[in-house]
mmCIF file of C-alpha atoms and ligand atoms in Angstrom:
data_model
loop_
_atom_site.group_PDB
_atom_site.id
_atom_site.type_symbol
_atom_site.label_atom_id
_atom_site.label_comp_id
_atom_site.label_asym_id
_atom_site.label_seq_id
_atom_site.Cartn_x
_atom_site.Cartn_y
_atom_site.Cartn_z
ATOM 1 C CA UNK B 733 75.314 109.316 141.678
ATOM 2 C CA UNK B 734 72.851 111.080 143.924
ATOM 3 C CA UNK B 735 74.604 113.658 146.072
ATOM 4 C CA UNK B 736 74.262 111.843 149.393
ATOM 5 C CA UNK B 737 76.040 108.720 148.184
ATOM 6 C CA UNK B 738 79.720 108.005 148.692
ATOM 7 C CA UNK B 739 81.385 107.234 145.345
ATOM 8 C CA UNK B 740 83.263 103.939 144.988
ATOM 9 C CA UNK B 741 86.926 104.653 144.131
ATOM 10 C CA UNK B 742 86.867 103.041 140.678
ATOM 11 C CA UNK B 743 90.278 102.803 139.050
ATOM 12 C CA UNK B 744 90.332 103.398 135.287
ATOM 13 C CA UNK B 745 90.726 99.642 134.670
ATOM 14 C CA UNK B 746 89.317 96.615 136.493
ATOM 15 C CA UNK B 747 90.499 93.050 135.822
ATOM 16 C CA UNK B 748 87.601 90.896 134.544
ATOM 17 C CA UNK B 749 87.030 87.555 136.352
ATOM 18 C CA UNK B 750 90.135 88.004 138.489
ATOM 19 C CA UNK B 751 92.912 88.367 135.928
ATOM 20 C CA UNK B 752 91.084 88.458 132.607
ATOM 21 C CA UNK B 753 92.148 85.826 130.102
ATOM 22 C CA UNK B 754 95.801 85.709 131.184
ATOM 23 C CA UNK B 755 95.087 83.047 133.824
ATOM 24 C CA UNK B 756 92.191 80.726 134.678
ATOM 25 C CA UNK B 757 89.185 82.921 135.369
ATOM 26 C CA UNK B 758 87.884 83.387 138.913
ATOM 27 C CA UNK B 759 90.969 81.870 140.574
ATOM 28 C CA UNK B 760 93.642 83.287 142.853
ATOM 29 C CA UNK B 761 96.118 82.767 139.974
ATOM 30 C CA UNK B 762 94.059 85.345 138.092
ATOM 31 C CA UNK B 763 94.198 87.841 140.937
ATOM 32 C CA UNK B 764 97.989 87.369 141.007
ATOM 33 C CA UNK B 765 98.075 88.524 137.376
ATOM 34 C CA UNK B 766 96.252 91.674 138.435
ATOM 35 C CA UNK B 767 98.873 92.389 141.059
ATOM 36 C CA UNK B 768 101.640 91.665 138.540
ATOM 37 C CA UNK B 769 100.195 94.240 136.128
ATOM 38 C CA UNK B 770 99.691 96.873 138.827
ATOM 39 C CA UNK B 771 95.896 96.647 138.750
ATOM 40 C CA UNK B 772 94.142 98.096 141.793
ATOM 41 C CA UNK B 773 90.754 96.382 141.285
ATOM 42 C CA UNK B 774 89.262 93.155 139.996
ATOM 43 C CA UNK B 775 85.811 91.789 139.243
ATOM 44 C CA UNK B 776 84.756 88.208 140.004
ATOM 45 C CA UNK B 777 81.588 86.093 139.811
ATOM 46 C CA UNK B 778 80.207 84.698 143.071
ATOM 47 C CA UNK B 779 77.478 82.110 143.674
ATOM 48 C CA UNK B 780 76.408 79.674 146.413
ATOM 49 C CA UNK B 781 77.418 76.046 146.763
ATOM 50 C CA UNK B 782 74.722 73.531 147.748
ATOM 51 C CA UNK B 783 75.732 74.100 151.397
ATOM 52 C CA UNK B 784 75.594 77.900 151.024
ATOM 53 C CA UNK B 785 79.288 78.734 150.833
ATOM 54 C CA UNK B 786 80.032 81.788 148.648
ATOM 55 C CA UNK B 787 82.505 80.755 145.935
ATOM 56 C CA UNK B 788 83.786 81.927 142.563
ATOM 57 C CA UNK B 789 82.431 80.550 139.284
ATOM 58 C CA UNK B 790 80.978 82.132 136.157
ATOM 59 C CA UNK B 791 78.873 79.394 134.565
ATOM 60 C CA UNK B 792 75.971 77.381 135.975
ATOM 61 C CA UNK B 793 78.072 74.244 135.589
ATOM 62 C CA UNK B 794 81.702 73.499 136.430
ATOM 63 C CA UNK B 795 82.269 71.905 132.997
ATOM 64 C CA UNK B 796 84.060 74.672 131.066
ATOM 65 C CA UNK B 797 86.436 75.879 133.780
ATOM 66 C CA UNK B 798 87.333 72.761 135.732
ATOM 67 C CA UNK B 799 87.935 69.034 135.352
ATOM 68 C CA UNK B 800 84.437 68.304 136.692
ATOM 69 C CA UNK B 801 81.125 67.893 134.950
ATOM 70 C CA UNK B 802 78.016 68.891 136.894
ATOM 71 C CA UNK B 803 75.706 71.776 137.714
ATOM 72 C CA UNK B 804 77.425 73.812 140.460
ATOM 73 C CA UNK B 805 74.172 74.256 142.372
ATOM 74 C CA UNK B 806 74.146 70.612 143.442
ATOM 75 C CA UNK B 807 77.734 70.492 144.746
ATOM 76 C CA UNK B 808 78.887 71.120 148.304
ATOM 77 C CA UNK B 809 81.945 73.299 148.904
ATOM 78 C CA UNK B 810 83.852 70.167 149.908
ATOM 79 C CA UNK B 811 83.089 68.662 146.484
ATOM 80 C CA UNK B 812 83.885 71.900 144.632
ATOM 81 C CA UNK B 813 87.213 72.118 146.485
ATOM 82 C CA UNK B 814 88.301 68.802 144.944
ATOM 83 C CA UNK B 815 88.144 70.228 141.402
ATOM 84 C CA UNK B 816 91.116 71.434 139.374
ATOM 85 C CA UNK B 817 90.098 74.879 138.130
ATOM 86 C CA UNK B 818 93.407 75.652 136.433
ATOM 87 C CA UNK B 819 94.496 72.878 134.107
ATOM 88 C CA UNK B 820 91.932 73.762 131.391
ATOM 89 C CA UNK B 821 93.927 76.984 130.920
ATOM 90 C CA UNK B 822 97.287 75.257 130.706
ATOM 91 C CA UNK B 823 99.565 72.869 132.543
ATOM 92 C CA UNK B 824 101.227 75.766 134.376
ATOM 93 C CA UNK B 825 97.948 76.332 136.258
ATOM 94 C CA UNK B 826 97.260 72.693 137.166
ATOM 95 C CA UNK B 827 96.009 72.241 140.707
ATOM 96 C CA UNK B 828 94.516 75.730 140.992
ATOM 97 C CA UNK B 829 91.479 75.600 143.310
ATOM 98 C CA UNK B 830 88.036 77.054 142.942
ATOM 99 C CA UNK B 831 88.267 79.790 145.591
ATOM 100 C CA UNK B 832 85.739 80.767 148.203
ATOM 101 C CA UNK B 833 84.868 84.426 148.659
ATOM 102 C CA UNK B 834 86.713 84.181 151.960
ATOM 103 C CA UNK B 835 89.917 83.068 150.146
ATOM 104 C CA UNK B 836 89.590 86.014 147.781
ATOM 105 C CA UNK B 837 88.890 88.519 150.549
ATOM 106 C CA UNK B 838 92.081 87.417 152.293
ATOM 107 C CA UNK B 839 94.109 87.855 149.111
ATOM 108 C CA UNK B 840 92.571 91.200 148.113
ATOM 109 C CA UNK B 841 92.830 92.741 151.572
ATOM 110 C CA UNK B 842 96.486 91.669 151.850
ATOM 111 C CA UNK B 843 97.274 93.131 148.411
ATOM 112 C CA UNK B 844 95.157 96.301 148.735
ATOM 113 C CA UNK B 845 93.178 95.125 145.723
ATOM 114 C CA UNK B 846 89.634 96.507 145.461
ATOM 115 C CA UNK B 847 86.928 94.002 144.571
ATOM 116 C CA UNK B 848 83.767 94.161 142.495
ATOM 117 C CA UNK B 849 81.742 91.119 143.493
ATOM 118 C CA UNK B 850 79.312 90.206 140.735
ATOM 119 C CA UNK B 851 76.482 88.245 142.347
ATOM 120 C CA UNK B 852 75.881 85.460 139.815
ATOM 121 C CA UNK B 853 73.194 83.195 141.297
ATOM 122 C CA UNK B 854 72.642 79.582 140.342
ATOM 123 C CA UNK B 855 69.265 79.192 138.599
ATOM 124 C CA UNK B 856 66.378 80.012 140.907
ATOM 125 C CA UNK B 857 68.555 81.132 143.836
ATOM 126 C CA UNK B 858 68.438 84.892 143.190
ATOM 127 C CA UNK B 859 67.274 86.266 146.541
ATOM 128 C CA UNK B 860 69.187 83.961 148.843
ATOM 129 C CA UNK B 861 72.378 84.449 146.837
ATOM 130 C CA UNK B 862 72.010 88.238 147.016
ATOM 131 C CA UNK B 863 71.378 88.076 150.758
ATOM 132 C CA UNK B 864 74.106 85.579 151.684
ATOM 133 C CA UNK B 865 76.790 87.093 149.436
ATOM 134 C CA UNK B 866 76.073 90.563 150.859
ATOM 135 C CA UNK B 867 76.201 89.307 154.450
ATOM 136 C CA UNK B 868 79.448 87.410 153.814
ATOM 137 C CA UNK B 869 81.028 90.381 152.041
ATOM 138 C CA UNK B 870 80.089 92.709 154.907
ATOM 139 C CA UNK B 871 81.587 90.257 157.393
ATOM 140 C CA UNK B 872 84.810 89.651 155.460
ATOM 141 C CA UNK B 873 85.462 93.333 154.728
ATOM 142 C CA UNK B 874 84.332 94.666 158.138
ATOM 143 C CA UNK B 875 86.587 97.586 159.043
ATOM 144 C CA UNK B 876 88.269 97.679 155.612
ATOM 145 C CA UNK B 877 89.126 101.111 154.200
ATOM 146 C CA UNK B 878 87.122 100.400 151.018
ATOM 147 C CA UNK B 879 84.157 98.014 150.966
ATOM 148 C CA UNK B 880 83.623 95.639 148.055
ATOM 149 C CA UNK B 881 81.196 96.794 145.382
ATOM 150 C CA UNK B 882 78.278 94.431 144.706
ATOM 151 C CA UNK B 883 76.841 94.202 141.204
ATOM 152 C CA UNK B 884 74.374 91.904 139.473
ATOM 153 C CA UNK B 885 72.264 91.432 136.374
ATOM 154 C CA UNK B 886 69.581 90.109 138.744
ATOM 155 C CA UNK B 887 67.423 92.824 140.283
ATOM 156 C CA UNK B 888 66.033 90.398 142.881
ATOM 157 C CA UNK B 889 69.576 89.569 144.015
ATOM 158 C CA UNK B 890 70.500 93.244 144.353
ATOM 159 C CA UNK B 891 67.267 93.966 146.209
ATOM 160 C CA UNK B 892 68.097 91.214 148.715
ATOM 161 C CA UNK B 893 71.694 92.460 149.001
ATOM 162 C CA UNK B 894 70.444 95.962 149.756
ATOM 163 C CA UNK B 895 68.124 94.664 152.484
ATOM 164 C CA UNK B 896 70.851 92.491 154.052
ATOM 165 C CA UNK B 897 73.806 94.890 153.925
ATOM 166 C CA UNK B 898 72.560 98.354 152.958
ATOM 167 C CA UNK B 899 75.933 100.025 153.567
ATOM 168 C CA UNK B 900 77.706 98.047 150.832
ATOM 169 C CA UNK B 901 77.811 99.981 147.540
ATOM 170 C CA UNK B 902 75.838 98.506 144.643
ATOM 171 C CA UNK B 903 75.809 98.691 140.847
ATOM 172 C CA UNK B 904 73.141 97.537 138.421
ATOM 173 C CA UNK B 905 74.648 95.397 135.676
ATOM 174 C CA UNK B 906 73.067 95.153 132.231
ATOM 175 C CA UNK B 907 73.813 94.170 128.645
ATOM 176 C CA UNK B 908 71.403 96.586 127.005
ATOM 177 C CA UNK B 909 70.577 99.633 129.069
ATOM 178 C CA UNK B 910 66.837 99.423 129.845
ATOM 179 C CA UNK B 911 64.675 102.487 129.296
ATOM 180 C CA UNK B 912 63.821 102.608 133.000
ATOM 181 C CA UNK B 913 67.466 102.575 134.189
ATOM 182 C CA UNK B 914 66.886 105.649 136.351
ATOM 183 C CA UNK B 915 64.079 103.915 138.287
ATOM 184 C CA UNK B 916 66.160 100.761 138.784
ATOM 185 C CA UNK B 917 69.225 102.630 140.030
ATOM 186 C CA UNK B 918 67.099 104.738 142.348
ATOM 187 C CA UNK B 919 65.180 101.774 143.787
ATOM 188 C CA UNK B 920 68.322 99.744 144.406
ATOM 189 C CA UNK B 921 70.125 102.827 145.711
ATOM 190 C CA UNK B 922 73.055 102.175 143.400
ATOM 191 C CA UNK B 923 76.232 104.191 142.992
ATOM 192 C CA UNK B 924 76.799 103.021 139.436
ATOM 193 C CA UNK B 925 75.592 101.471 136.214
ATOM 194 C CA UNK B 926 77.727 98.679 134.698
ATOM 195 C CA UNK B 927 76.921 97.976 131.043
ATOM 196 C CA UNK B 928 78.186 96.117 127.994
ATOM 197 C CA UNK B 929 80.242 98.678 126.095
ATOM 198 C CA UNK B 930 78.469 97.771 122.848
ATOM 199 C CA UNK B 931 75.221 99.101 124.347
ATOM 200 C CA UNK B 932 76.596 102.501 125.288
ATOM 201 C CA UNK B 933 76.359 105.674 123.201
ATOM 202 C CA UNK B 934 77.947 109.038 123.928
ATOM 203 C CA UNK B 935 74.487 110.411 124.714
ATOM 204 C CA UNK B 936 73.598 107.625 127.153
ATOM 205 C CA UNK B 937 76.967 108.004 128.863
ATOM 206 C CA UNK B 938 76.289 111.726 129.282
ATOM 207 C CA UNK B 939 72.821 111.039 130.705
ATOM 208 C CA UNK B 940 74.096 108.506 133.245
ATOM 209 C CA UNK B 941 76.868 110.834 134.372
ATOM 210 C CA UNK B 942 74.531 113.834 134.520
ATOM 211 C CA UNK B 943 72.171 111.822 136.706
ATOM 212 C CA UNK B 944 75.088 111.580 139.150
ATOM 213 C CA UNK B 945 76.018 107.901 138.727
ATOM 214 C CA UNK B 946 79.365 106.282 138.130
ATOM 215 C CA UNK B 947 79.691 104.250 134.945
ATOM 216 C CA UNK B 948 81.660 101.077 134.167
ATOM 217 C CA UNK B 949 81.770 99.240 130.832
ATOM 218 C CA UNK B 950 82.608 95.589 130.233
ATOM 219 C CA UNK B 951 84.396 93.816 128.573
ATOM 220 C CA UNK B 952 86.720 96.326 126.938
ATOM 221 C CA UNK B 953 89.776 94.683 125.385
ATOM 222 C CA UNK B 954 90.657 97.055 122.538
ATOM 223 C CA UNK B 955 92.716 100.134 123.453
ATOM 224 C CA UNK B 956 90.878 102.204 120.790
ATOM 225 C CA UNK B 957 87.505 101.344 122.392
ATOM 226 C CA UNK B 958 88.997 102.193 125.780
ATOM 227 C CA UNK B 959 90.072 105.666 124.634
ATOM 228 C CA UNK B 960 86.652 106.400 123.103
ATOM 229 C CA UNK B 961 84.726 105.261 126.191
ATOM 230 C CA UNK B 962 86.929 107.242 128.572
ATOM 231 C CA UNK B 963 86.448 110.306 126.360
ATOM 232 C CA UNK B 964 82.676 109.817 126.747
ATOM 233 C CA UNK B 965 83.091 110.082 130.513
ATOM 234 C CA UNK B 966 83.062 106.370 131.426
ATOM 235 C CA UNK B 967 84.756 106.011 134.812
ATOM 236 C CA UNK B 968 86.060 102.488 134.563
ATOM 237 C CA UNK B 969 86.682 99.655 132.090
ATOM 238 C CA UNK B 970 86.444 95.994 132.983
ATOM 239 C CA UNK B 971 88.944 94.115 130.804
ATOM 240 C CA UNK B 972 90.359 90.698 129.965
ATOM 241 C CA UNK B 973 93.530 92.251 128.559
ATOM 242 C CA UNK B 974 95.610 93.521 131.456
ATOM 243 C CA UNK B 975 98.550 93.399 129.059
ATOM 244 C CA UNK B 976 96.925 95.864 126.622
ATOM 245 C CA UNK B 977 95.157 98.280 128.984
ATOM 246 C CA UNK B 978 97.723 99.640 131.437
ATOM 247 C CA UNK B 979 96.770 100.535 134.997
ATOM 248 C CA UNK B 980 97.321 104.297 135.164
ATOM 249 C CA UNK B 981 95.090 105.478 137.999
HETATM 250 O O1 G3P A 1547 80.646 92.355 135.712
HETATM 251 C C1 G3P A 1547 80.943 92.534 134.372
HETATM 252 C C2 G3P A 1547 80.958 91.231 133.602
HETATM 253 O O2 G3P A 1547 81.646 90.277 134.340
HETATM 254 C C3 G3P A 1547 79.591 90.731 133.281
HETATM 255 O O3 G3P A 1547 79.603 89.659 132.400
HETATM 256 O O4 G3P A 1547 79.305 87.300 131.892
HETATM 257 O O5 G3P A 1547 81.572 88.177 132.279
HETATM 258 O O6 G3P A 1547 80.019 87.928 134.182
HETATM 259 P P1 G3P A 1547 80.147 88.195 132.706
HETATM 260 MG MG1 MG A 1548 81.185 88.821 135.798
#
């Protein structure tokens, strides 16, 4: 990361979608798994409801991870709140709600859990999602010791987040690392690159680190992959398997 920037205190492991695959993704039950396994940070996916409430959901529709069936973009937060976002993962999780970012901020701040907010806009809502998620994150974490880290695959969302809340740290998220990654990170004033671990090579890892950026890989579930990536200088691993990748630092 460029010298003037404050690094984000990445732990070695970050729980993917709240608590990985041990609980329903993007729910408070997932975050509880993180706490149970001693994790100090989690990642979650955040988008806007039809009435512009920031809430947690990975897909464009609620179909896979709730008892509803509809595109999320058309639902108000009141409608989303009626869904059961836990039962699909097992009867033990029945009744789990689809949380708002405000719910998650309350939980994370109380548990000293760091948060990587992945801005995951509904189709066509890139800029407004980047802007409104950044503003809400800045408001919810005002005065916190460590701000949330904003990341996104969508450059337009990150650009809007930077304009709305420039002090919040940002990371550019990608599957394949584009040839112009240096230009993107510089323009968005990022602290880090987050990439699919399959796309990373030892040489690329060295280049990213030498350019002064922090580096996170997703979704790393195999301990052998984890050891190799850490040996390459990767700072942090986003994982579904909190049970296989212990939280050490
Ligand atoms: O932020 C890392 C990872 O969550 C990106 O992929 O599809 O799981 O949101 P996805
Ligand atoms: Mg994600």
